[in-house]
Coordinates of C-alpha atoms in Angstrom, one line a residue:
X8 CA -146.5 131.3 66.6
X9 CA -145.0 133.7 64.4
X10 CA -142.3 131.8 62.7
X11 CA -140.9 134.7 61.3
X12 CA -139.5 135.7 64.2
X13 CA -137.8 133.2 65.3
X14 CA -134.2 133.2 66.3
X15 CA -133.4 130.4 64.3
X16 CA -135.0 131.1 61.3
X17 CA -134.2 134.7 61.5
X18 CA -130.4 132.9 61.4
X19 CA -130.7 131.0 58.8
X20 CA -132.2 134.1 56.6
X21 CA -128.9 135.7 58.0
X22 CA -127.0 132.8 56.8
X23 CA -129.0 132.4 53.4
X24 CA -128.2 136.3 52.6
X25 CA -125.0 135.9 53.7
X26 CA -124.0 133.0 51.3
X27 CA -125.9 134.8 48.9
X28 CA -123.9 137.8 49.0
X29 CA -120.7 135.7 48.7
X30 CA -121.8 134.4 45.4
X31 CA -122.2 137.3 43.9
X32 CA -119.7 139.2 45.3
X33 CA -116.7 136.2 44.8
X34 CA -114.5 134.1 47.4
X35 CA -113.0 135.6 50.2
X36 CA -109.1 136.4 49.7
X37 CA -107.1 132.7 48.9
X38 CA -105.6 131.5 52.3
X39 CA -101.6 131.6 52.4
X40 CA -102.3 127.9 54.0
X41 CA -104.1 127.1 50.4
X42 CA -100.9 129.5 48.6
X43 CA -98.4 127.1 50.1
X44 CA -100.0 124.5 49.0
X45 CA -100.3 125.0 45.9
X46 CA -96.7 125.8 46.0
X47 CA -95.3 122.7 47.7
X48 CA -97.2 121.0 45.3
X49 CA -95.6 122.1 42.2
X50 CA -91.7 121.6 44.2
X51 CA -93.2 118.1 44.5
X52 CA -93.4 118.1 40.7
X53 CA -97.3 117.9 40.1
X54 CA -97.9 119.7 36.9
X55 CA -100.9 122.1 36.2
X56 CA -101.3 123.2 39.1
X57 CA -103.3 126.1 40.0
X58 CA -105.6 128.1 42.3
X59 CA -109.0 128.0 41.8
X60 CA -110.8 130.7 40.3
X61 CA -113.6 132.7 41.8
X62 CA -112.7 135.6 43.4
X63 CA -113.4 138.9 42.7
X64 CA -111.6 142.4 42.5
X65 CA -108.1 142.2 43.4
X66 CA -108.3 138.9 44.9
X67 CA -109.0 137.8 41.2
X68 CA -106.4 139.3 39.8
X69 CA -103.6 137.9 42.4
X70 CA -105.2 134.4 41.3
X71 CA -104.9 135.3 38.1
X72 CA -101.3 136.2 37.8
X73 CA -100.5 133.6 40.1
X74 CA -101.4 130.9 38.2
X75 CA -100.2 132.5 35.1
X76 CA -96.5 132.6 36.6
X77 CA -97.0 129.2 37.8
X78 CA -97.8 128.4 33.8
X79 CA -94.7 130.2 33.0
X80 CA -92.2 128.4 35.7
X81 CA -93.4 125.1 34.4
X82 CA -92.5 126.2 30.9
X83 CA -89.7 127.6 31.6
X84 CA -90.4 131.0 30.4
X85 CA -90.1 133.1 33.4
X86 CA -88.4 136.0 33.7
X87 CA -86.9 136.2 36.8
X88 CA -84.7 139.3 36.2
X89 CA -87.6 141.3 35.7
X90 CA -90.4 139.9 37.7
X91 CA -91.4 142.6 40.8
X92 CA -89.5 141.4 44.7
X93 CA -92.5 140.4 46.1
X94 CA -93.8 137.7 43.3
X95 CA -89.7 136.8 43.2
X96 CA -90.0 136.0 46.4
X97 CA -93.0 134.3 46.5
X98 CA -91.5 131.9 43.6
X99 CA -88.1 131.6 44.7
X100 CA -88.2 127.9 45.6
X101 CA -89.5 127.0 42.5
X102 CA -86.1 128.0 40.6
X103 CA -85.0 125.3 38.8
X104 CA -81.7 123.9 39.9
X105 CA -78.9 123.6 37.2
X106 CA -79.3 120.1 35.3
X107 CA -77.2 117.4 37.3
X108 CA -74.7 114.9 36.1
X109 CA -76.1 111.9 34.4
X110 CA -74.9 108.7 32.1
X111 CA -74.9 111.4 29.3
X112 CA -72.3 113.5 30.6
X113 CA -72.1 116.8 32.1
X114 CA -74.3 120.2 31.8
X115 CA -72.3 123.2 30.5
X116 CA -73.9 126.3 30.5
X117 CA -72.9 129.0 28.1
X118 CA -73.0 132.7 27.6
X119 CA -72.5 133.9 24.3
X120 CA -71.9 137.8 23.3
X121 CA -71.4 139.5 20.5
X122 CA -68.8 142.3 20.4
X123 CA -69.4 145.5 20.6
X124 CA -73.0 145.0 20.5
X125 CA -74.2 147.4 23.1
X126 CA -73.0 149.8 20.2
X127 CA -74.0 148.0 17.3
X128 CA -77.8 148.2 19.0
X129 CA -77.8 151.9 18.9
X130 CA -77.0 152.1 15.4
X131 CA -79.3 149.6 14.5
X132 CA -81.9 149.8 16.5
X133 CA -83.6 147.7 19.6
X134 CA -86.4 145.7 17.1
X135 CA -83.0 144.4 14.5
X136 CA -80.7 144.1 17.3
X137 CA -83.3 141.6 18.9
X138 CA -83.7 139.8 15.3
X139 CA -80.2 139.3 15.4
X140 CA -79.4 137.9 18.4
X141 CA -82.4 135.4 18.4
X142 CA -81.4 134.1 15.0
X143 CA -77.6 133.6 16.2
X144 CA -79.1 131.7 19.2
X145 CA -80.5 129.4 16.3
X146 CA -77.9 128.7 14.9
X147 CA -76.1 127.0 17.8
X148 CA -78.0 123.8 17.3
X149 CA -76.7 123.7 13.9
X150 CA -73.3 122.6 15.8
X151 CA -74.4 121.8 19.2
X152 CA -77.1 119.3 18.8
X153 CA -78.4 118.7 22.3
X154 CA -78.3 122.6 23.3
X155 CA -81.1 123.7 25.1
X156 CA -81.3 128.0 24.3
X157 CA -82.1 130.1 28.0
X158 CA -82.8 133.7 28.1
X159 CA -81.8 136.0 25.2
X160 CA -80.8 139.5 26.9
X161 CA -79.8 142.6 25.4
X162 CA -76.7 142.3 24.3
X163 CA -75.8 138.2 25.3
X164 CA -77.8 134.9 24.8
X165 CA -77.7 131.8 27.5
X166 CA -77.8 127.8 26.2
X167 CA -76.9 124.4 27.9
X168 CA -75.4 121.6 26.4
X169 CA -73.2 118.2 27.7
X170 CA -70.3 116.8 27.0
X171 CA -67.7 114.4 28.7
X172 CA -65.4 116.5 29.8
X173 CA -64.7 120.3 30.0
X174 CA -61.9 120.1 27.6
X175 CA -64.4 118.3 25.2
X176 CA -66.9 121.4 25.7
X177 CA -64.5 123.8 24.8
X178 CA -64.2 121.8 21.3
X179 CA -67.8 122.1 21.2
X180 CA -68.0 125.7 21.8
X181 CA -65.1 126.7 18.9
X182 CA -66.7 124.4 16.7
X183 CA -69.8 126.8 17.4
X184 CA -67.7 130.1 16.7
X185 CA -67.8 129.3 12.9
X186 CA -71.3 128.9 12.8
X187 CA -71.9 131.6 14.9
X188 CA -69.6 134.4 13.3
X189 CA -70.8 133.3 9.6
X190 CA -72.2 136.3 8.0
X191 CA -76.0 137.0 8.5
X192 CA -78.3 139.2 6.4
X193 CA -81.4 140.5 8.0
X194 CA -84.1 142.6 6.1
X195 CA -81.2 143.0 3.9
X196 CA -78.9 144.7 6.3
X197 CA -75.6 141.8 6.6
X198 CA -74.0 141.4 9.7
X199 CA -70.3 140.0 10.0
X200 CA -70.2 139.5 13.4
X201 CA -67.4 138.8 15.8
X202 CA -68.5 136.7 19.4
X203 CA -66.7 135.2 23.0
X204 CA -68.3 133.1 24.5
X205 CA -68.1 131.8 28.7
X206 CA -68.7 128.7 29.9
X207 CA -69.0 126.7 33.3
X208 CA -69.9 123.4 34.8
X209 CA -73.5 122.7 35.9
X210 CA -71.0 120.7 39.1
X211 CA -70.2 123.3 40.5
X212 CA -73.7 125.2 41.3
X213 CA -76.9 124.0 42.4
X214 CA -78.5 127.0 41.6
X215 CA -78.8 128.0 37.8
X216 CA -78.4 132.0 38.2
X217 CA -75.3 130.9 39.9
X218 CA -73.7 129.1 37.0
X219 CA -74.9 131.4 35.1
X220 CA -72.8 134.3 37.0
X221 CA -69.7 131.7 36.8
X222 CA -69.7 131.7 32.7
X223 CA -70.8 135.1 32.3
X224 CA -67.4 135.6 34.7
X225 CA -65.5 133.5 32.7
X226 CA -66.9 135.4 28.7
X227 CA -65.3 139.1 30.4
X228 CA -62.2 136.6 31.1
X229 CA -62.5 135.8 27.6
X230 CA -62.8 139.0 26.4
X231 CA -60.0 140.3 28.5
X232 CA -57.5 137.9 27.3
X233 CA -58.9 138.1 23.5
X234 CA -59.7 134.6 23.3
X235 CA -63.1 133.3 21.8
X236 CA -63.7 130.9 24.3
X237 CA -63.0 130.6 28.7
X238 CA -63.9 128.1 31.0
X239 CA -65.0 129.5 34.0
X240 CA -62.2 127.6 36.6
X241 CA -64.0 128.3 40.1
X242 CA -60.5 128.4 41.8
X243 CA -59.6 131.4 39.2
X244 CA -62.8 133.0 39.6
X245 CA -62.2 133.2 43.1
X246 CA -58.7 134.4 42.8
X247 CA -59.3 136.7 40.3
X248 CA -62.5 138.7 42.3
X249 CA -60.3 138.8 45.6
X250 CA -57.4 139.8 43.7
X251 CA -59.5 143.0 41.8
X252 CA -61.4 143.9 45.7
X253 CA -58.1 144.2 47.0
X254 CA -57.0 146.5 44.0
X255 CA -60.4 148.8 44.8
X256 CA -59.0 148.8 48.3
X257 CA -55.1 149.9 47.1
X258 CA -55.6 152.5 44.2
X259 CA -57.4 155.2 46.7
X260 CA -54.1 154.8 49.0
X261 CA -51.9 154.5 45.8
X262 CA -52.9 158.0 44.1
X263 CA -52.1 159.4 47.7
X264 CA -48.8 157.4 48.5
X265 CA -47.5 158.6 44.8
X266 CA -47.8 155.1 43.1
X267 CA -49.4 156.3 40.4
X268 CA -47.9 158.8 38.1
X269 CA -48.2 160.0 34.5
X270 CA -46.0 158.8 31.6
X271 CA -46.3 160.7 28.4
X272 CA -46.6 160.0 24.5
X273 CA -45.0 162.4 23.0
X274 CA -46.8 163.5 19.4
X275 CA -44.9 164.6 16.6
X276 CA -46.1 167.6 14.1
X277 CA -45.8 166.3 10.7
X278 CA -45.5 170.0 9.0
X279 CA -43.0 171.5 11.8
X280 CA -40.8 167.9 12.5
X281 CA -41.4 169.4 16.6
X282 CA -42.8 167.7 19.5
X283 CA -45.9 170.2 20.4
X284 CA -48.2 167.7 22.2
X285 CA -48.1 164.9 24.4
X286 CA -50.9 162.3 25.8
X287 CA -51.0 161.7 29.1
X288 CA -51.3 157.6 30.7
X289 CA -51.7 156.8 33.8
X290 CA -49.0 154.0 35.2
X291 CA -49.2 152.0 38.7
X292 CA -46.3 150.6 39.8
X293 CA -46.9 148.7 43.4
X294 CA -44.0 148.1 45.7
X295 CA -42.7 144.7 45.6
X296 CA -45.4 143.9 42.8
X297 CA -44.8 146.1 39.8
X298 CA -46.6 147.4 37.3
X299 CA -50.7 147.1 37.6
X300 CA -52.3 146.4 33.9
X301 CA -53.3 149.8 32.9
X302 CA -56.0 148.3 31.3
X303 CA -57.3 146.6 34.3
X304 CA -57.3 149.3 36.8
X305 CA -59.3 151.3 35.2
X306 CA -61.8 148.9 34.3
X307 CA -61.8 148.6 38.0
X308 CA -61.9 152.5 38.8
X309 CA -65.0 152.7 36.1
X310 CA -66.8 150.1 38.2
X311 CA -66.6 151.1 41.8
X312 CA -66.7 154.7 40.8
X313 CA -63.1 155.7 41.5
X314 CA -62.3 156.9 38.0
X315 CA -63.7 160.3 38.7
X316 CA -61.0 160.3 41.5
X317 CA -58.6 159.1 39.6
X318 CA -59.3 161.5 36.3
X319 CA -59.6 164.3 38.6
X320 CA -56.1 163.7 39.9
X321 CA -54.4 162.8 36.4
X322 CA -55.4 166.6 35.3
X323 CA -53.9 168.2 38.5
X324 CA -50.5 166.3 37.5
X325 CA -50.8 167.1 33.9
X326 CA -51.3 170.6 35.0
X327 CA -48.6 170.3 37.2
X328 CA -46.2 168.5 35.3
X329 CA -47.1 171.1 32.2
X330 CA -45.8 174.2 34.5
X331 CA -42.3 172.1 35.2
X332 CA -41.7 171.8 31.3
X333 CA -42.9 175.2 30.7
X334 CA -39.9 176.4 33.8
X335 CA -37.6 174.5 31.4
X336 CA -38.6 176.3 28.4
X337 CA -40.7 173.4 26.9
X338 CA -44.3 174.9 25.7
X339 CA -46.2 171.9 25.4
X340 CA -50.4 171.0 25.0
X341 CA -51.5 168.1 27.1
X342 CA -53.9 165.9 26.5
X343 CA -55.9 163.4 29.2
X344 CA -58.3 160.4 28.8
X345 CA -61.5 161.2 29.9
X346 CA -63.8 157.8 30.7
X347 CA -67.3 157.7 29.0
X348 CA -68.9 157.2 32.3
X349 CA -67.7 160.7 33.6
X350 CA -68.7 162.3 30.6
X351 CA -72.5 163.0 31.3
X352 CA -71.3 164.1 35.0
X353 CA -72.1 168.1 35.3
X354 CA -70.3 167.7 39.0
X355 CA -67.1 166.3 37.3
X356 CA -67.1 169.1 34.5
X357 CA -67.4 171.8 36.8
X358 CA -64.4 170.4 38.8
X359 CA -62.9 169.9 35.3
X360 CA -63.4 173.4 34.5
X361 CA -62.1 174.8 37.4
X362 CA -58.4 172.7 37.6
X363 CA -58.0 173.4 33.7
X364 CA -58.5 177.3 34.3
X365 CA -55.3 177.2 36.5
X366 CA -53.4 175.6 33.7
X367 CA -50.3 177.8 32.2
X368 CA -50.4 175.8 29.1
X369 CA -53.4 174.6 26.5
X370 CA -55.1 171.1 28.2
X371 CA -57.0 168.6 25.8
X372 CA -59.0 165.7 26.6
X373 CA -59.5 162.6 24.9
X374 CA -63.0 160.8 24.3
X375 CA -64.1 157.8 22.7
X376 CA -65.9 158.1 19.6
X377 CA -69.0 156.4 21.4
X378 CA -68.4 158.2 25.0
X379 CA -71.7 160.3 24.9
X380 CA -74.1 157.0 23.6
X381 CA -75.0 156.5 27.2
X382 CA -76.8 160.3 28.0
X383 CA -75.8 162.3 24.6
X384 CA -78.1 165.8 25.9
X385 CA -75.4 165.9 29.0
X386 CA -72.7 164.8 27.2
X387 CA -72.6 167.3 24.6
X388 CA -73.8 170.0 26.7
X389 CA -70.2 169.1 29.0
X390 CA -68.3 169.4 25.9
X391 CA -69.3 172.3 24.7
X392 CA -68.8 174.1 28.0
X393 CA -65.2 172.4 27.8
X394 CA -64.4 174.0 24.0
X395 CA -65.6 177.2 25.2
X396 CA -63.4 177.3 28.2
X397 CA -60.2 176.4 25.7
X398 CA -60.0 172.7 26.1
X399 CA -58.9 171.1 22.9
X400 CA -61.1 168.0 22.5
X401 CA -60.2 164.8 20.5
X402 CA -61.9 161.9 19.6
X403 CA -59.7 158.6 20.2
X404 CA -59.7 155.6 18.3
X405 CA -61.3 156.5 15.5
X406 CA -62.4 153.3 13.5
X407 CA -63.0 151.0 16.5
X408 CA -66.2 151.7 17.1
X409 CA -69.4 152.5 14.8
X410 CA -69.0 156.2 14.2
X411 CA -71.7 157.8 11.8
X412 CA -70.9 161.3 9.5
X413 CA -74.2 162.2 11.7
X414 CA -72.7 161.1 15.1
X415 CA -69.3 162.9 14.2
X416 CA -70.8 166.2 13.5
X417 CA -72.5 166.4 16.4
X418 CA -69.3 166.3 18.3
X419 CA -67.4 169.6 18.7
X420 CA -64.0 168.2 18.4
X421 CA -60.9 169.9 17.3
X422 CA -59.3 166.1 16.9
X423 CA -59.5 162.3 15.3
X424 CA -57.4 160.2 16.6
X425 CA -56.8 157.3 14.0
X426 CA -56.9 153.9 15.9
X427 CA -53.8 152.3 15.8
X428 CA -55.3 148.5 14.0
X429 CA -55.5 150.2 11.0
X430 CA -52.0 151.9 11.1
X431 CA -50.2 148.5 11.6
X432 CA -51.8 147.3 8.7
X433 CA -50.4 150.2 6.5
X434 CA -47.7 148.5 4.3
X435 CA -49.4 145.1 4.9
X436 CA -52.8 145.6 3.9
X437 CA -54.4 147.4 0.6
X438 CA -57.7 148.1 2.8
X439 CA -55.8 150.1 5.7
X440 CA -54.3 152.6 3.8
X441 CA -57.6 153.2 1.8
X442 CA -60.0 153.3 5.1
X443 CA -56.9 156.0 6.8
X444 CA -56.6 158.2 3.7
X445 CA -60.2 158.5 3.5
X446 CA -60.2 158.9 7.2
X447 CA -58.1 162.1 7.4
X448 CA -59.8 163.5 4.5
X449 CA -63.0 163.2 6.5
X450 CA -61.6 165.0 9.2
X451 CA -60.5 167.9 7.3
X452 CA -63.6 168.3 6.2
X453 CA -64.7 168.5 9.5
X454 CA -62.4 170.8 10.0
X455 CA -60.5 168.8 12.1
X456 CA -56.9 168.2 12.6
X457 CA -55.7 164.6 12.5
X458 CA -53.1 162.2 14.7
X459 CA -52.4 158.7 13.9
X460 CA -51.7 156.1 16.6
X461 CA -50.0 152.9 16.3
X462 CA -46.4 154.9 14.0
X463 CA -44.5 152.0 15.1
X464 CA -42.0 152.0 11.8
X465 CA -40.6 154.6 9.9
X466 CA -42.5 152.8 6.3
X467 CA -45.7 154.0 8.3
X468 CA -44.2 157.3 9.4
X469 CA -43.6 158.2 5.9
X470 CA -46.5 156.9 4.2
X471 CA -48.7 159.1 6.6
X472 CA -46.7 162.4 5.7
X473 CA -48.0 161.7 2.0
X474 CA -51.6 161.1 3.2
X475 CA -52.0 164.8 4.7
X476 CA -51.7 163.3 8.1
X477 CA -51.4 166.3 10.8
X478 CA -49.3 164.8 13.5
X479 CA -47.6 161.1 14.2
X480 CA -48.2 158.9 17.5
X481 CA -46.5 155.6 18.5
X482 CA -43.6 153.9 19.5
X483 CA -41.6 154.8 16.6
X484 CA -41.3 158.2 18.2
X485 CA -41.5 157.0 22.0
X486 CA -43.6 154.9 24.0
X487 CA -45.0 156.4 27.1
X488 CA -42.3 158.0 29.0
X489 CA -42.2 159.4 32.6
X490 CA -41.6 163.2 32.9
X491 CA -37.6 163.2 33.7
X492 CA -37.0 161.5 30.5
X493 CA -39.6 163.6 28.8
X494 CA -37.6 166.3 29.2
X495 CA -34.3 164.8 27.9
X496 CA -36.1 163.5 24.8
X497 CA -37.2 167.6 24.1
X498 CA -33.5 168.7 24.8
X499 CA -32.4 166.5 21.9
X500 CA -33.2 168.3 18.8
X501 CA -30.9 165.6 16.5
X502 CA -32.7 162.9 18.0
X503 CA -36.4 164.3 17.0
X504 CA -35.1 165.7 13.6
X505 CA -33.8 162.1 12.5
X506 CA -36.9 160.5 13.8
X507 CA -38.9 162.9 11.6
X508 CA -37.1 162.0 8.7
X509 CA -37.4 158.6 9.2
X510 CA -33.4 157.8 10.1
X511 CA -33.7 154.5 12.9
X512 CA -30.1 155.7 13.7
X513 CA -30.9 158.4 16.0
X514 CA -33.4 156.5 18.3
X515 CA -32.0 156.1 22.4
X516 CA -32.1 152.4 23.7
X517 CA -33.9 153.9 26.3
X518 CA -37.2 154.4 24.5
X519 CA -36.7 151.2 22.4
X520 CA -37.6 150.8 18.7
X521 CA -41.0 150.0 19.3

């Protein structure tokens, strides 16, 4: 008989080669029953835990990064924010919850940032900026014994820490403020940094992202208010994000009902003791609410997109408002805020362009000194098409930021606006009037003209007309005023000429003394 051929043995040759062929070429694709296994067996909390290796090709690497998240999850040390959907999803169950209550106390988690930092990176650059935030999150141990650092993003850093009570976190975390805002040399650059920080309960999340969410929440309450440190109050939280969607809903419908008008700061020419100029602020005033924090609706309108609708109206009025002074026999240049996240918009410029060319008067806008950071190529290239139509352009609040002579003189303003900290501190501090002279003498230089904010006394008013200053801002002159009593304060010449020479006596209850 020829064994050979056989059926069975010709089967189990088939069989042999096939085996065969499996060990060289690697393990079929890993099961999802031997996936979820493995999975379930790490939520049980079995450590090392990992597929076996053996596969080939792509199958190989799958195994591969699979077990090398797994290593990561177990330590802690994955990066969920960045990880791609599917392998997020895969994982998801493995998140860790936030830390429970236990005979220690409770968990607090924390989100610390440092102001102005987004800026402060650009200047610095990404490989210091990362030095720096890393060695401030080692510092908070220094103060806060049992905190356990998290994630260190770009411009914030995450620990957890316990303590009895929320009240007695707080003292923990301002205790942490002077450790943390000590000044801090790195490869000899020094630092002196300024930080908020938001906190919340590990009680009231499961889910760590979550709490995480509630204190980050609770640090832009914090830096709202201008306090170093917030506790993020879940009823307030709640309050506070209903309150600002029903605020997105309301300012479309507000602009159109006529809720929201311009008031106007009137700016006085040093030289020629005349109002020439004004600044344009937008004001909502809800019926049977009152006034909306100016501040806070256009946070909102920057965030939901709306500022371009709102800008876009506020030059119409200013355009509109400039022809009614101009019937009146008042010539006057007007000036309107334009938000840093419209500046790189060509769409916005063009419609820009097209509303200032109706104008009957000279319109100016008003940047930032760090406006174009985000896309500088389209920034620029909008504000140079904006100087060529006509459109005066000033940079506002000069000093806040982290303004270079580089970064300046790539700017093709015809303005610096002076911020108004360091005119307060004119007859208080010897610093202020040193960093303003040497400001306005920078921007003549440049060429540029200058206005100083803040002219809340006549000490300042004067000491400004000595330092070359080009024209005065501030409530000293008049706080923001709507467009009827605009127009009275330009019919009284007495009034303006004793406020240029400094004489309190010829100031109107109605616009205050500041």
């Amino acid at each position: 008989m020829d064994w050979a051929a056989h059926p069975l043995v010709m089967l189990a040759m088939a069989f042999c080669v096939a085996v065969a062929l499996a060990l060289v070429r690697g393990r079929a694709k890993p099961s999802f029953v031997e996936i979820d296994a493995a999975l379930e067996r790490v939520r049980q909390g079995e450590a090392g835990v990992r597929l076996e290796p053996g596969f080939s090709g792509r199958d190989a690497r799958f195994v591969s990064r699979f077990n090398a998240a797994l290593a990561e999850i177990e330590a802690g040390s994955y990066d969920w924010d960045r990880a791609a959907p599917q392998e997020r999803a895969m994982f998801n169950a493995l998140r860790k919850e936030a830390p429970a209550q236990d005979g220690a106390g409770t968990t607090f988690v924390a989100v610390v940032e440092v102001d102005r930092f987004a800026t402060l990176r650009q200047s610095i650059g990404y490989s210091l900026a990362n030095q720096l935030l890393a060695t401030l999150a080692r510092r908070v141990p220094a103060t806060i014994a049992d905190a356990e650092i998290g994630r260190i993003g770009r411009t914030t850093f995450e620990f957890a820490f316990k303590a009895a009570s929320a009240g007695e976190a707080q003292l923990r975390l301002i205790a942490a403020i002077e450790t943390l805002e000590r000044r801090l040399t790195i490869e000899d650059y020094v630092f002196d940094l300024t930080v908020a920080i938001g906190f919340a309960d590990a009680g009231t999340s499961s889910i760590r992202d979550e709490l995480v969410d509630q204190a980050a929440a609770a640090l832009a309450a914090a830096k709202a208010a201008r306090v170093k440190v917030c506790f993020a109050d879940a009823d307030i939280l709640v309050h506070n994000s209903m309150a600002d969607l029903e605020l997105m809903r309301a300012l479309p419908k507000a602009l159109a009902a006529g809720e929201v008008e311009l008031h106007y700061q009137p700016k006085l020419e040093a030289r020629s003791n005349t109002i020439r100029a004004v600044e344009a602020l937008a004001r909502w005033t809800r019926p049977g609410l009152g006034l909306v924090p100016t501040d806070r609706f256009i946070s909102l309108a920057e965030e939901t997109g709306t500022i371009r609708e709102l800008t876009e109206w506020g030059i119409a009025r200013a355009i509109r408002d400039q022809k009614t002074l101009l019937d009146q026999g008042y010539e006057i240049d007007i000036s309107v805020n334009i938000s840093g996240h419209l500046l790189p918009d060509r769409d916005f410029a063009r419609t820009a362009l097209d509303l200032v060319a109706t104008a009957v008067g000279r319109i100016g806008f008003e940047i930032t000194e760090t406006a174009v950071i985000d896309d500088p190529d389209a920034a620029l290239a909008n504000l140079r098409d904006f100087t060529q139509a006509g459109i005066r352009i000033a940079i506002d609040d000069y000093g806040s930021g982290l303004s270079s002579l580089a970064y300046l003189k790539q700017l093709p303003a015809h303005e610096l606006k002076i911020d108004k900290m360091f005119v307060s501190g004119l007859t208080e501090s010897h610093r202020d009037p040193l960093l303003v002279r040497s400001s306005i003498d920078l921007a003549h230089a440049l060429e540029m003209e200058v206005t100083a904010e803040g002219v809340d006394d006549a000490m300042a008013l004067s000491l400004l007309r000595i330092m070359g200053c080009d024209m005065l801002q501030g409530y000293f002159i008049s706080p923001p005023i709507a467009l009827d009593a605009l127009t009275a304060f330009l019919g009284d010449e007495e009034r303006v000429r004793r406020l240029a020479e400094g004489s309190v006596g010829g100031q109107w209850p109605l616009f205050g003394n500041g």
